[in-house]
Amino acid sequence: VDFSQVSELRVSAVEVQTIADENRRTAVFTPDVVVVVIAPLDHAFGVSRMWETLAEATGWNTRVFRERGEALAWLRKQVPNAVS
């Protein structure tokens, strides 16, 4: 998920909870998911971290970064040969 070009993010805590709830329900069918979020702005970063905490029950390998380069480096380590 790349929020690098997002200048405004309008999402409530309830909506983040709803997304995380849906992720937990679908995680049964997608157990080996790797999710990286790039969120340079404070609000997007905070919302993304909130989602990451709520989505811990999925068992997914998730990480939120502010910078794209760091995010891609982490993703390459998690999924070798999948990210160019």
CSV table of C-alpha atoms in Angstrom, one decimal:
chain,number,residue,atom,x,y,z
A,1,VAL,CA,0.0,0.0,0.0
A,2,ASP,CA,1.6,3.2,-1.1
A,3,PHE,CA,0.3,6.5,0.3
A,4,SER,CA,3.3,8.5,-1.0
A,5,GLN,CA,1.1,10.6,-3.4
A,6,VAL,CA,-1.7,11.0,-0.9
A,7,SER,CA,-2.0,14.6,0.4
A,8,GLU,CA,-5.1,13.9,2.5
A,9,LEU,CA,-6.4,10.7,4.1
A,10,ARG,CA,-10.0,10.7,5.4
A,11,VAL,CA,-10.6,7.6,7.4
A,12,SER,CA,-12.0,7.2,10.9
A,13,ALA,CA,-10.9,4.9,13.6
A,14,VAL,CA,-14.1,2.9,13.1
A,15,GLU,CA,-13.3,2.4,9.4
A,16,VAL,CA,-9.8,1.3,10.3
A,17,GLN,CA,-11.3,-1.2,12.7
A,18,THR,CA,-13.7,-2.4,10.0
A,19,ILE,CA,-10.9,-3.0,7.6
A,20,ALA,CA,-8.8,-4.9,10.2
A,21,ASP,CA,-11.9,-7.0,11.1
A,22,GLU,CA,-12.3,-7.9,7.4
A,23,ASN,CA,-8.6,-8.7,7.2
A,24,ARG,CA,-8.8,-11.1,10.2
A,25,ARG,CA,-11.8,-12.9,8.6
A,26,THR,CA,-10.0,-13.3,5.2
A,27,ALA,CA,-6.6,-14.3,6.8
A,28,VAL,CA,-7.9,-17.8,7.2
A,29,PHE,CA,-7.8,-18.1,3.4
A,30,THR,CA,-4.6,-16.0,2.9
A,31,PRO,CA,-2.3,-17.0,5.8
A,32,ASP,CA,1.1,-16.1,4.2
A,33,VAL,CA,0.4,-12.5,3.2
A,34,VAL,CA,3.2,-9.9,3.4
A,35,VAL,CA,1.9,-6.3,3.6
A,36,VAL,CA,4.1,-3.2,3.4
A,37,VAL,CA,2.7,0.3,3.8
A,38,ILE,CA,4.4,3.4,2.7
A,39,ALA,CA,3.0,6.4,4.6
A,40,PRO,CA,5.2,9.5,4.7
A,41,LEU,CA,2.6,11.9,6.2
A,42,ASP,CA,2.0,11.8,9.9
A,43,HIS,CA,-1.8,11.1,9.7
A,44,ALA,CA,-1.4,8.4,7.1
A,45,PHE,CA,1.4,6.9,9.1
A,46,GLY,CA,-0.6,6.9,12.3
A,47,VAL,CA,-3.7,5.4,10.7
A,48,SER,CA,-1.5,2.7,9.1
A,49,ARG,CA,0.1,1.9,12.4
A,50,MET,CA,-3.4,1.7,14.0
A,51,TRP,CA,-4.4,-0.8,11.2
A,52,GLU,CA,-1.2,-2.8,11.7
A,53,THR,CA,-1.8,-3.2,15.4
A,54,LEU,CA,-5.4,-4.2,14.9
A,55,ALA,CA,-4.5,-6.6,12.1
A,56,GLU,CA,-1.9,-8.5,14.2
A,57,ALA,CA,-4.4,-11.3,14.7
A,58,THR,CA,-4.2,-12.1,11.0
A,59,GLY,CA,-0.7,-13.5,11.5
A,60,TRP,CA,0.4,-11.6,8.3
A,61,ASN,CA,3.9,-10.2,8.1
A,62,THR,CA,3.2,-6.4,8.1
A,63,ARG,CA,5.3,-3.3,8.4
A,64,VAL,CA,4.7,0.4,8.0
A,65,PHE,CA,7.4,2.8,6.7
A,66,ARG,CA,7.6,6.5,6.0
A,67,GLU,CA,10.1,6.1,3.1
A,68,ARG,CA,9.6,4.0,-0.1
A,69,GLY,CA,13.3,2.9,-0.2
A,70,GLU,CA,13.2,1.4,3.3
A,71,ALA,CA,9.9,-0.3,2.5
A,72,LEU,CA,11.1,-1.9,-0.7
A,73,ALA,CA,14.3,-3.1,1.0
A,74,TRP,CA,12.3,-4.7,3.8
A,75,LEU,CA,9.9,-6.2,1.2
A,76,ARG,CA,12.7,-7.7,-0.8
A,77,LYS,CA,14.0,-9.5,2.3
A,78,GLN,CA,10.5,-10.9,3.1
A,79,VAL,CA,9.8,-12.0,-0.5
A,80,PRO,CA,13.0,-12.6,-2.3
A,81,ASN,CA,12.8,-12.5,-6.1
A,82,ALA,CA,9.3,-11.0,-6.0
A,83,VAL,CA,10.1,-7.3,-6.0
A,84,SER,CA,12.2,-5.6,-8.7
